Coordinates of C-alpha atoms in Angstrom, one line a residue:
Chain A
M1 CA 68.4 78.2 143.5
S2 CA 72.1 78.9 143.1
P3 CA 73.0 82.5 142.4
A4 CA 74.6 81.6 139.1
R5 CA 71.5 80.0 137.9
A6 CA 69.2 82.8 139.1
L7 CA 71.4 85.3 137.2
R8 CA 71.3 83.4 133.9
P9 CA 68.5 85.4 132.3
A10 CA 70.2 88.6 133.2
L11 CA 73.5 87.3 131.7
G12 CA 71.8 86.5 128.4
V13 CA 70.1 89.9 128.1
G14 CA 73.3 91.6 129.2
S15 CA 75.5 89.9 126.6
T16 CA 73.0 90.8 123.9
G17 CA 73.4 94.4 125.1
L18 CA 77.2 94.2 125.0
V19 CA 77.1 92.8 121.4
L20 CA 74.9 95.7 120.3
A21 CA 77.1 98.2 122.1
A22 CA 80.1 96.8 120.2
V23 CA 78.2 97.1 116.9
S24 CA 77.5 100.8 117.7
H25 CA 81.3 101.5 117.9
P26 CA 82.3 103.7 115.0
D27 CA 84.8 101.2 113.6
V28 CA 82.5 98.2 113.7
A29 CA 79.5 100.1 112.4
S30 CA 81.5 101.5 109.5
W31 CA 82.7 98.1 108.6
I32 CA 79.1 96.8 108.6
V33 CA 77.9 99.7 106.5
T34 CA 80.8 99.0 104.0
M35 CA 79.7 95.3 104.0
L36 CA 76.2 96.4 103.1
G37 CA 77.7 98.1 100.1
E38 CA 77.4 101.7 101.2
A39 CA 80.2 104.2 101.7
P40 CA 80.3 105.1 105.4
R41 CA 80.1 108.8 106.0
R42 CA 79.8 111.2 109.0
G43 CA 79.6 108.6 111.8
L44 CA 79.5 109.4 115.5
G45 CA 82.8 109.3 117.5
V46 CA 83.0 107.4 120.7
A47 CA 83.0 110.6 122.7
R48 CA 79.8 111.8 121.1
L49 CA 78.1 108.4 121.6
L50 CA 79.0 108.5 125.3
E51 CA 77.8 112.1 125.6
L52 CA 74.4 111.1 124.0
T53 CA 74.2 108.0 126.2
Q54 CA 74.8 110.1 129.3
H55 CA 71.9 112.5 128.3
H56 CA 69.7 109.6 127.5
L57 CA 70.4 108.0 130.9
V58 CA 69.8 111.2 132.8
L59 CA 66.5 111.8 131.0
A60 CA 65.3 108.2 131.3
G61 CA 66.6 107.9 134.9
T62 CA 64.7 111.0 136.0
G63 CA 61.6 109.7 134.3
L64 CA 61.9 106.3 135.9
A65 CA 62.4 107.8 139.3
L66 CA 59.2 109.9 138.9
I67 CA 57.4 106.8 137.5
A68 CA 58.5 104.6 140.4
F69 CA 57.7 107.2 143.0
L70 CA 54.2 108.1 141.6
G71 CA 53.3 104.6 140.4
V72 CA 54.2 102.7 143.5
G73 CA 52.9 105.5 145.8
V74 CA 49.5 105.8 144.1
G75 CA 49.4 102.0 143.8
I76 CA 49.8 101.7 147.6
L77 CA 47.1 104.4 148.2
A78 CA 44.7 102.7 145.8
T79 CA 45.0 99.4 147.6
R80 CA 44.1 100.8 151.0
D81 CA 40.6 100.1 152.2
F82 CA 39.4 103.6 151.9
A83 CA 40.1 103.9 148.2
G84 CA 37.6 101.2 147.1
P85 CA 35.3 103.5 145.1
A86 CA 38.3 105.1 143.2
R87 CA 39.5 101.7 141.8
G88 CA 37.1 101.8 138.8
A89 CA 38.2 105.3 137.9
I90 CA 41.9 104.3 138.1
D91 CA 41.3 101.3 135.7
G92 CA 39.4 103.4 133.3
F93 CA 42.0 106.1 133.4
A94 CA 44.8 103.5 132.8
A95 CA 43.1 102.2 129.7
A96 CA 42.6 105.7 128.4
A97 CA 46.2 106.7 129.0
Q98 CA 47.5 103.7 127.1
A99 CA 45.5 104.7 124.1
V100 CA 47.7 107.8 123.7
P101 CA 51.1 106.7 122.2
P102 CA 54.2 108.4 123.6
V103 CA 55.0 110.1 120.3
V104 CA 51.6 111.8 120.4
V105 CA 52.2 113.0 124.0
V106 CA 55.5 114.4 123.0
A107 CA 53.9 116.1 120.0
L108 CA 51.0 117.5 122.0
A109 CA 53.3 118.8 124.8
L110 CA 55.6 120.5 122.4
P111 CA 53.6 123.7 121.9
V112 CA 53.0 124.0 125.6
L113 CA 56.4 123.0 127.1
G114 CA 58.7 123.9 124.2
F115 CA 61.5 121.8 122.6
G116 CA 63.8 119.3 124.3
G117 CA 63.6 117.6 127.7
P118 CA 60.3 118.7 129.3
P119 CA 57.8 117.3 126.7
T120 CA 59.8 114.1 126.7
L121 CA 59.7 113.8 130.4
L122 CA 56.0 114.4 130.5
A123 CA 55.4 111.7 127.8
L124 CA 57.6 109.4 129.8
V125 CA 55.7 109.8 133.0
A126 CA 52.3 109.8 131.4
Y127 CA 53.0 106.6 129.5
G128 CA 55.2 104.8 132.0
I129 CA 53.2 105.4 135.2
M130 CA 50.3 103.1 134.3
P131 CA 52.2 99.7 134.0
V132 CA 53.9 100.5 137.4
L133 CA 50.6 101.5 139.0
R134 CA 48.8 98.4 137.7
G135 CA 51.7 96.1 138.7
T136 CA 51.8 97.5 142.2
I137 CA 48.1 97.2 142.6
S138 CA 47.9 93.6 141.3
G139 CA 51.0 92.7 143.3
I140 CA 49.5 93.9 146.6
E141 CA 46.1 92.5 145.8
A142 CA 47.7 89.1 145.1
V143 CA 48.9 88.9 148.7
S144 CA 46.8 86.3 150.4
S145 CA 44.3 87.5 152.9
E146 CA 45.6 84.7 155.3
A147 CA 49.0 86.3 155.3
R148 CA 47.4 89.7 156.0
D149 CA 45.1 88.3 158.7
A150 CA 48.0 86.5 160.4
A151 CA 50.0 89.6 160.5
T152 CA 47.2 91.6 162.0
A153 CA 46.6 88.8 164.5
I154 CA 50.1 88.9 165.8
G155 CA 49.5 92.6 166.5
L156 CA 51.1 94.4 163.5
T157 CA 49.7 97.8 162.8
R158 CA 48.4 98.7 159.3
G159 CA 51.7 100.4 158.4
Q160 CA 53.7 97.4 159.6
V161 CA 51.5 95.1 157.6
L162 CA 52.2 97.2 154.5
R163 CA 56.0 97.4 155.1
Q164 CA 56.7 93.9 156.5
V165 CA 54.1 91.8 154.7
E166 CA 52.5 93.3 151.7
L167 CA 55.4 95.1 150.1
P168 CA 57.9 92.3 150.4
L169 CA 55.4 89.8 149.0
A170 CA 54.4 92.1 146.2
G171 CA 58.1 93.0 145.6
P172 CA 58.7 90.7 142.6
A173 CA 55.5 92.0 140.8
I174 CA 56.5 95.6 141.5
L175 CA 60.1 94.9 140.2
D176 CA 58.6 93.3 137.1
A177 CA 56.4 96.4 136.5
L178 CA 59.4 98.7 137.0
R179 CA 61.2 96.7 134.3
T180 CA 58.4 97.5 131.9
G181 CA 58.6 101.1 133.1
L182 CA 62.3 101.2 132.5
I183 CA 62.0 99.9 128.9
L184 CA 59.3 102.4 128.2
A185 CA 61.4 105.2 129.7
I186 CA 64.4 104.3 127.4
A187 CA 62.2 104.0 124.4
T188 CA 60.4 107.3 125.1
A189 CA 63.6 109.1 125.7
A190 CA 64.7 108.0 122.2
V191 CA 61.4 109.3 120.7
G192 CA 62.1 112.6 122.5
A193 CA 64.7 113.2 119.8
L194 CA 61.8 114.2 117.6
A195 CA 61.1 117.0 120.0
G196 CA 64.7 118.1 120.0
A197 CA 65.9 116.3 123.1
S198 CA 69.5 115.3 122.7
T199 CA 69.5 111.5 123.2
L200 CA 70.6 108.4 121.4
G201 CA 67.5 108.8 119.2
T202 CA 69.0 112.0 117.7
P203 CA 71.4 110.2 115.3
I204 CA 68.5 107.9 114.2
V205 CA 66.2 110.8 113.4
A206 CA 69.0 112.7 111.7
G207 CA 70.1 109.7 109.8
L208 CA 66.6 109.0 108.6
Q209 CA 66.2 112.6 107.5
N210 CA 69.6 112.7 105.7
Q211 CA 69.3 109.1 104.3
N212 CA 72.6 108.4 106.1
I213 CA 72.8 104.8 107.2
L214 CA 75.9 105.0 109.5
P215 CA 74.5 107.2 112.3
M216 CA 71.1 105.5 111.9
L217 CA 72.7 102.1 112.6
Q218 CA 74.9 103.5 115.4
G219 CA 72.1 105.2 117.1
A220 CA 69.7 102.2 116.7
T221 CA 72.2 99.7 118.1
A222 CA 73.4 102.0 120.9
T223 CA 69.8 102.7 122.0
A224 CA 68.9 99.0 121.9
A225 CA 72.2 98.2 123.8
L226 CA 71.3 100.7 126.5
A227 CA 67.8 99.1 126.8
F228 CA 69.2 95.6 127.0
L229 CA 71.9 96.5 129.5
C230 CA 69.5 98.4 131.9
D231 CA 67.1 95.5 131.6
A232 CA 69.8 93.1 132.5
A233 CA 70.7 95.2 135.6
L234 CA 67.1 95.1 136.8
L235 CA 66.8 91.4 136.0
A236 CA 69.9 90.8 138.1
A237 CA 68.5 92.9 140.9
A238 CA 65.2 91.0 140.8
A239 CA 67.1 87.7 140.9
L240 CA 69.1 88.7 143.9
F241 CA 65.9 90.1 145.6
R242 CA 64.1 86.8 145.1
R243 CA 66.9 84.7 146.6
Chain B
M1 CA 29.2 103.5 153.9
F2 CA 29.9 106.7 155.8
G3 CA 33.7 106.3 155.1
R4 CA 32.9 105.8 151.5
S5 CA 31.0 109.1 151.1
I6 CA 33.8 111.0 152.9
V7 CA 36.2 109.6 150.3
S8 CA 33.8 110.6 147.5
I9 CA 33.6 114.1 148.8
A10 CA 37.4 114.2 149.3
A11 CA 37.7 113.3 145.6
A12 CA 34.9 115.6 144.4
V13 CA 36.1 118.8 146.0
P14 CA 39.5 118.8 144.2
F15 CA 37.7 117.7 141.0
A16 CA 35.3 120.6 141.2
C17 CA 38.2 123.0 142.0
L18 CA 40.1 121.8 139.0
V19 CA 37.1 122.4 136.7
L20 CA 36.6 125.8 138.1
S21 CA 40.2 126.8 137.9
A22 CA 40.4 125.5 134.3
L23 CA 37.4 127.7 133.5
Y24 CA 38.4 130.8 135.3
A25 CA 42.1 130.8 136.1
L26 CA 43.5 129.4 132.8
P27 CA 43.1 130.9 129.4
L28 CA 40.2 129.5 127.5
L29 CA 41.1 130.7 124.0
H30 CA 44.0 132.3 122.3
V31 CA 44.1 134.7 119.4
A32 CA 47.0 134.9 117.0
A33 CA 47.8 136.9 113.9
N34 CA 48.4 133.7 112.0
R35 CA 48.6 129.9 112.5
I36 CA 52.3 129.7 113.5
V37 CA 52.8 132.5 116.1
V38 CA 52.0 132.1 119.8
G39 CA 48.7 133.9 120.4
S40 CA 47.6 136.1 123.2
P41 CA 45.5 134.4 125.9
V42 CA 41.7 135.1 126.3
Y43 CA 40.2 134.4 129.8
A44 CA 36.6 133.6 130.8
S45 CA 35.9 137.3 131.2
G46 CA 36.6 137.8 127.5
V47 CA 34.2 135.2 126.2
L48 CA 30.5 134.9 126.6
E49 CA 30.6 135.1 130.3
I50 CA 27.1 134.0 131.2
G51 CA 27.6 130.7 129.2
I52 CA 30.8 130.0 131.1
H53 CA 29.2 130.6 134.5
L54 CA 26.3 128.4 133.5
A55 CA 28.7 125.6 132.4
A56 CA 30.6 126.0 135.7
V57 CA 27.4 125.7 137.8
L58 CA 26.2 122.7 135.8
S59 CA 29.6 120.8 136.3
V60 CA 29.7 121.6 140.0
V61 CA 26.2 120.4 140.6
A62 CA 26.9 117.2 138.6
T63 CA 30.1 116.6 140.7
G64 CA 28.1 117.2 143.9
L65 CA 25.4 114.7 142.8
L66 CA 28.0 112.0 142.0
A67 CA 29.7 112.6 145.4
W68 CA 26.6 112.7 147.4
T69 CA 24.9 109.4 146.6
Q70 CA 25.6 106.3 144.6
T71 CA 22.0 105.8 143.3
R72 CA 21.2 105.3 139.7
V73 CA 18.8 108.3 139.5
A74 CA 21.5 110.6 140.8
A75 CA 24.0 109.2 138.3
L76 CA 21.5 109.8 135.5
A77 CA 20.8 113.3 136.6
A78 CA 24.6 114.0 136.9
L79 CA 25.1 112.5 133.4
T80 CA 22.5 114.8 131.9
L81 CA 24.0 117.8 133.6
A82 CA 27.6 117.0 132.6
I83 CA 26.6 116.4 129.0
A84 CA 24.7 119.8 129.0
A85 CA 27.8 121.5 130.5
F86 CA 30.0 119.9 127.9
G87 CA 27.7 120.9 125.0
L88 CA 27.3 124.4 126.4
L89 CA 31.0 124.9 126.8
V90 CA 31.7 123.8 123.3
L91 CA 29.1 126.1 121.8
V92 CA 30.2 129.1 124.0
L93 CA 33.9 128.6 123.1
A94 CA 33.1 128.2 119.4
S95 CA 31.0 131.4 119.3
G96 CA 33.6 133.2 121.4
A97 CA 36.2 132.2 118.8
S98 CA 34.0 133.4 116.0
D99 CA 33.5 136.8 117.8
L100 CA 37.3 137.1 118.2
V101 CA 38.2 136.6 114.6
A102 CA 35.2 138.6 113.2
G103 CA 36.4 141.8 111.5
R104 CA 40.1 140.8 111.7
P105 CA 42.4 139.9 108.8
P106 CA 41.6 136.4 107.4
A107 CA 44.9 134.9 108.7
T108 CA 43.8 135.6 112.3
R109 CA 43.3 132.4 114.2
A110 CA 41.5 131.7 117.4
G111 CA 42.1 128.4 119.1
L112 CA 41.2 126.5 122.2
A113 CA 43.7 127.2 125.0
T114 CA 44.8 125.0 128.0
G115 CA 41.9 125.9 130.2
A116 CA 39.3 124.9 127.6
W117 CA 41.1 121.5 126.8
L118 CA 41.4 120.8 130.6
A119 CA 37.8 121.6 131.3
L120 CA 36.6 119.5 128.3
L121 CA 38.7 116.6 129.4
L122 CA 37.6 116.8 133.0
L123 CA 33.9 116.9 131.8
A124 CA 34.5 114.0 129.6
A125 CA 36.0 112.0 132.5
G126 CA 33.0 113.1 134.6
I127 CA 30.6 111.8 131.9
G128 CA 32.5 108.5 131.8
L129 CA 32.2 108.1 135.6
A130 CA 28.5 109.0 135.7
L131 CA 27.9 106.5 132.8
R132 CA 29.6 103.8 134.8
R133 CA 27.4 104.6 137.8
T134 CA 24.2 104.4 135.8
R135 CA 24.9 100.7 135.0
V136 CA 22.6 100.9 132.0
P137 CA 23.8 98.5 129.3
G138 CA 24.3 100.1 125.9
L139 CA 24.0 103.6 127.2
G140 CA 27.7 104.4 126.8
P141 CA 27.8 103.8 123.0
A142 CA 24.4 105.6 122.6
I143 CA 25.7 108.7 124.5
F144 CA 28.9 108.6 122.4
V145 CA 27.0 108.4 119.1
L146 CA 24.7 111.2 120.3
M147 CA 27.6 113.5 121.3
F148 CA 29.7 112.8 118.3
G149 CA 26.7 113.2 116.0
S150 CA 25.8 116.5 117.5
L151 CA 29.4 117.7 117.2
V152 CA 29.5 116.7 113.5
L153 CA 26.1 118.3 112.8
A154 CA 27.2 121.5 114.5
G155 CA 30.4 121.4 112.5
R156 CA 28.4 120.9 109.3
A157 CA 26.2 123.8 110.2
G158 CA 29.3 126.0 110.6
A159 CA 29.3 126.4 114.3
F160 CA 33.1 125.9 114.6
E161 CA 34.1 128.2 111.7
G162 CA 35.9 130.5 114.2
L163 CA 38.1 127.8 115.7
S164 CA 41.5 127.4 114.2
L165 CA 41.3 123.6 114.4
A166 CA 38.2 123.6 112.1
V167 CA 40.0 126.0 109.7
E168 CA 43.0 123.8 109.6
Y169 CA 40.8 120.7 109.0
R170 CA 38.9 122.4 106.2
A171 CA 42.2 123.3 104.5
R172 CA 43.5 119.7 104.8
R173 CA 40.4 117.5 104.7
E174 CA 41.6 115.3 101.9
T175 CA 45.0 114.8 103.5
V176 CA 43.5 113.9 106.9
I177 CA 41.1 111.3 105.3
E178 CA 43.9 109.8 103.2
A179 CA 46.3 109.6 106.2
T180 CA 43.6 108.0 108.3
L181 CA 43.1 105.3 105.7
Q182 CA 46.9 104.8 105.4
H183 CA 47.1 104.5 109.1
L184 CA 44.4 101.9 109.2
V185 CA 45.9 99.9 106.4
L186 CA 49.3 100.1 108.0
S187 CA 48.2 99.0 111.5
G188 CA 45.8 96.4 110.1
G189 CA 48.4 94.9 107.8
A190 CA 50.9 94.7 110.7
V191 CA 48.3 92.9 112.9
A192 CA 47.5 90.5 110.1
L193 CA 51.2 89.8 109.4
A194 CA 52.0 89.4 113.1
L195 CA 49.0 87.1 113.5
L196 CA 50.2 84.8 110.7
C197 CA 53.7 84.7 112.2
A198 CA 52.4 84.1 115.7
I199 CA 50.3 81.1 114.5
A200 CA 53.4 79.8 112.7
L201 CA 55.5 80.3 115.8
S202 CA 53.0 78.5 118.1
L203 CA 53.0 75.5 115.7
W204 CA 56.8 75.1 116.2
R205 CA 56.3 73.0 119.4
R206 CA 60.0 72.3 120.1
G207 CA 61.2 75.8 119.7
Q208 CA 58.9 77.5 122.2
G209 CA 61.8 78.3 124.5
I210 CA 63.7 80.1 121.8
V211 CA 60.6 81.8 120.5
E212 CA 59.9 83.2 124.0
I213 CA 63.4 84.7 124.2
L214 CA 63.2 86.2 120.7
V215 CA 59.7 87.5 121.0
G216 CA 60.4 88.9 124.5
G217 CA 63.7 90.4 123.4
V218 CA 62.1 92.4 120.6
Q219 CA 60.0 94.2 123.3
V220 CA 63.2 95.6 124.9
I221 CA 64.3 97.3 121.7
P222 CA 63.0 100.9 121.5
A223 CA 60.6 101.2 118.5
I224 CA 62.5 104.1 116.9
A225 CA 65.8 102.1 117.1
L226 CA 64.1 99.0 115.5
F227 CA 62.7 101.1 112.7
G228 CA 66.1 102.8 112.1
G229 CA 67.9 99.5 112.1
L230 CA 65.3 98.0 109.7
V231 CA 65.7 100.9 107.3
A232 CA 69.5 100.4 107.4
L233 CA 69.2 96.7 106.8
T234 CA 66.6 97.0 104.0
S235 CA 68.8 99.4 102.1
G236 CA 71.8 97.1 102.5
L237 CA 69.7 94.1 101.4
L238 CA 68.5 96.1 98.3
R239 CA 72.1 96.9 97.4
A240 CA 73.0 93.2 97.7
V241 CA 69.9 91.9 95.8
P242 CA 68.7 94.8 93.6
S243 CA 66.1 92.6 92.0
L244 CA 64.0 92.8 95.2
R245 CA 63.1 96.3 94.2
E246 CA 60.9 94.8 91.5
F247 CA 58.6 93.5 94.3
G248 CA 58.1 97.0 95.5
L249 CA 60.5 96.8 98.4
S250 CA 62.2 100.1 99.3
P251 CA 64.3 101.1 102.3
L252 CA 61.9 103.9 103.1
G253 CA 58.2 103.1 102.9
P254 CA 55.6 100.7 104.3
G255 CA 57.8 97.6 104.1
P256 CA 60.1 98.3 107.1
A257 CA 57.3 99.9 109.0
L258 CA 55.0 96.8 108.6
V259 CA 57.8 94.5 109.8
G260 CA 58.8 96.8 112.6
I261 CA 55.2 97.2 114.0
G262 CA 54.5 93.5 113.5
A263 CA 57.5 92.5 115.5
Y264 CA 56.2 94.2 118.6
L265 CA 52.8 92.5 118.2
L266 CA 54.2 89.0 118.2
L267 CA 54.5 88.9 122.0
P268 CA 50.9 89.6 122.9
L269 CA 49.5 87.5 120.1
W270 CA 51.8 84.5 120.6
R271 CA 51.3 84.5 124.3
G272 CA 47.5 84.9 123.8
I273 CA 47.4 81.9 121.5
A274 CA 49.4 79.8 123.9
T275 CA 47.3 80.8 127.0
A276 CA 44.0 80.4 125.1
L277 CA 44.9 76.8 124.0
R278 CA 46.1 75.9 127.4
S279 CA 43.0 77.3 129.1
T280 CA 40.7 74.4 128.3
E281 CA 40.6 71.9 131.1
P282 CA 42.0 68.5 130.3
A283 CA 38.8 66.8 131.4
I284 CA 36.8 68.7 128.7
I285 CA 39.3 67.7 126.0
D286 CA 39.2 64.0 127.3
A287 CA 35.4 64.1 127.1
A288 CA 35.5 65.5 123.6
T289 CA 37.9 62.9 122.5
A290 CA 35.8 60.2 124.1
M291 CA 32.9 61.4 122.1
G292 CA 34.9 60.6 119.0
L293 CA 36.1 64.1 117.9
T294 CA 39.4 64.1 116.0
P295 CA 42.2 66.5 117.4
A296 CA 41.3 69.0 114.6
Q297 CA 37.7 68.9 115.6
V298 CA 38.6 69.3 119.3
L299 CA 40.6 72.4 118.3
A300 CA 37.9 73.9 116.2
R301 CA 34.9 73.1 118.3
V302 CA 36.2 73.0 121.8
R303 CA 39.6 74.7 122.4
L304 CA 39.2 77.7 120.2
P305 CA 35.7 78.7 121.3
L306 CA 36.7 78.2 125.0
G307 CA 39.8 80.2 124.5
A308 CA 38.0 82.9 122.4
P309 CA 37.9 85.5 125.2
I310 CA 41.7 85.3 125.8
L311 CA 42.3 85.4 122.0
I312 CA 40.2 88.5 121.6
G313 CA 41.9 90.1 124.6
A314 CA 45.3 89.5 123.0
L315 CA 44.0 90.9 119.7
R316 CA 42.8 94.0 121.6
V317 CA 46.2 94.6 123.1
A318 CA 47.9 94.1 119.7
V319 CA 45.5 96.4 117.8
V320 CA 45.9 99.2 120.2
Q321 CA 49.7 98.9 120.2
S322 CA 49.6 98.7 116.4
L323 CA 47.6 101.9 116.0
G324 CA 50.1 103.7 118.3
L325 CA 53.2 102.3 116.7
A326 CA 51.9 103.2 113.2
T327 CA 52.4 106.8 114.2
L328 CA 56.1 106.2 114.1
G329 CA 55.8 104.7 110.7
A330 CA 55.7 108.2 109.2
L331 CA 59.3 108.5 110.3
V332 CA 60.4 105.8 107.8
G333 CA 58.2 107.2 105.1
A334 CA 55.1 104.9 105.5
G335 CA 52.7 107.9 105.8
G336 CA 49.7 107.7 108.0
L337 CA 48.5 110.1 110.7
G338 CA 52.0 110.3 112.1
Q339 CA 53.0 112.3 109.0
I340 CA 50.5 115.1 110.0
V341 CA 51.8 115.1 113.6
F342 CA 55.4 115.3 112.4
D343 CA 54.6 118.0 109.9
G344 CA 52.9 119.9 112.7
M345 CA 56.0 119.5 114.9
A346 CA 58.3 120.6 112.2
Q347 CA 56.2 123.8 111.6
F348 CA 55.6 124.2 115.3
A349 CA 51.9 124.5 114.4
P350 CA 49.8 123.2 117.4
D351 CA 46.6 122.8 115.4
L352 CA 48.3 120.6 112.8
I353 CA 49.6 118.4 115.5
L354 CA 46.1 118.1 117.0
L355 CA 44.7 117.3 113.6
G356 CA 46.9 114.2 113.4
A357 CA 46.8 113.4 117.1
I358 CA 43.0 113.5 117.7
P359 CA 42.2 110.7 115.1
I360 CA 45.0 108.5 116.5
V361 CA 43.7 108.7 120.0
A362 CA 40.1 108.3 118.8
L363 CA 41.0 105.2 116.8
S364 CA 42.9 103.6 119.7
L365 CA 40.1 104.3 122.1
A366 CA 37.5 103.0 119.7
A367 CA 39.5 99.8 119.1
E368 CA 40.0 99.3 122.8
R369 CA 36.4 99.8 123.6
A370 CA 35.0 97.7 120.7
L371 CA 37.4 94.7 121.2
G372 CA 37.0 95.1 125.0
S373 CA 33.2 94.6 124.6
A374 CA 33.7 91.7 122.2
E375 CA 35.9 90.1 124.9
V376 CA 33.2 90.5 127.5
L377 CA 30.6 89.1 125.2
A378 CA 32.7 86.1 124.3
R379 CA 33.3 85.4 128.0
R380 CA 29.6 85.6 128.7
R381 CA 28.7 83.4 125.7
W382 CA 31.0 80.6 126.6
R383 CA 30.9 80.7 130.4
A384 CA 27.1 80.8 130.5

């Protein structure tokens, strides 16, 4: 497949992100709000938007790093021969963890961890780790036993089989799971605004409370833009990886 | 076999240590002058000590039994012990809380602290694991009904009067029940709406490529952003066409929440419908057609029943997502249990947050289990 063709999905998602980012610009957003028949008031300046974006990225990025490290790590451990009996427990735990929505984790962690980043980060990890863990496990399990046997037959050690056969073959599945994790991370960081974390969710929550459409629209489009742009970056990475 | 038991023991020792440290190293209860301030911690030595010791011994023995052998008898014994430990712990904590508030001003609150929550969660996980090992069909729901029923009966009898969560519940019973109903209506309505749209979208044969891009794209948008955007758009729409207000549409309320939640459910439902209809082997469809069935009859009598497990699986994912997303509905004024959670966050009152959070988690888990069993049943029914 030619690189241009492989990158096409990433380009589509990325340009959606760029359009949304443009809509979140104060001038464009004010114009839209005026078109909707409302007097625009107290919008966010470009500097403030960028500052919030930076906070959002740091929070979501830290969470994603933790998710990737823990999810892929535990996933590799769970697929080793010795972990057989633990598999049922992992699946049960995964189902239970998905039943607790991120908002609820943020809310429950609030009295223990206080306002701001920490409860958000906890919710992010608690909710995001399971898709990555499941993706890693199913990716490694989908590696055919012939490939594994052949690798063992030519004298590769277990560690080499993992690094040179299992992980490369499971790579696309793991990257897919990481994409889900990334989207969850960005969404949860936005929800963290409810716990007082300063992210792009903050203007949405404030706008909803003050019935002020302009920051609501700006925050919503900026958060969505961030999600689309990051997704495009991972899609592009996945396309290059597969090539 | 030998390797397996080493792994079980390697997992059992940290588990037992976690239970013990939850019971002895972390605070079990906290007492506060009122429902808002942070209380002072109470450790195991401050509550009915003998009861805590007994619960600890029971849990350690149960863990040991589970680690030692894989037999059904051991699992049943471990299950009994773990349930006993759970019940004992609940009773000891509740009576400890009653003792703590006795003789103090009425605003005094005693609540479960981190150690108690952790120990109860670990014991619940242990009960779940033992249940799985027993492999007795129908035992899980029976145990659940038994434990839940005993908790309700004990609550009716006033066993939890001392716990702040029970005090909070008594003060807001009506609100909680009403919010639960709202939550169910909101998430159920969103599932119904999304189901109708998903069916319509799957009928549009030519547009499946576009549908895939749109339905997948929605998933990328963070829920809070979509809700915010929908509120902004609805209020703009109402300004442009004020007569829509007569249909009960308003920028804040169930309208935007229903649309927002429903949008996220399109992907699992639409994909489920497509996979379910494709899952029937062409040979079976040919055979049905050869027998003289019309395409509609093939759909109703062959393709839908054969795809039922996949459809129910998609519905399960959608319902669980819907129950979770409905929490955010409170943000746009749609009410539901999220309202209680957000009130608790605003007042920084942990018990109020729990009062909203516990029903949400319970509803999601119940929906997950119920539809999961239905999926298994459907699979058995049509594969047999």
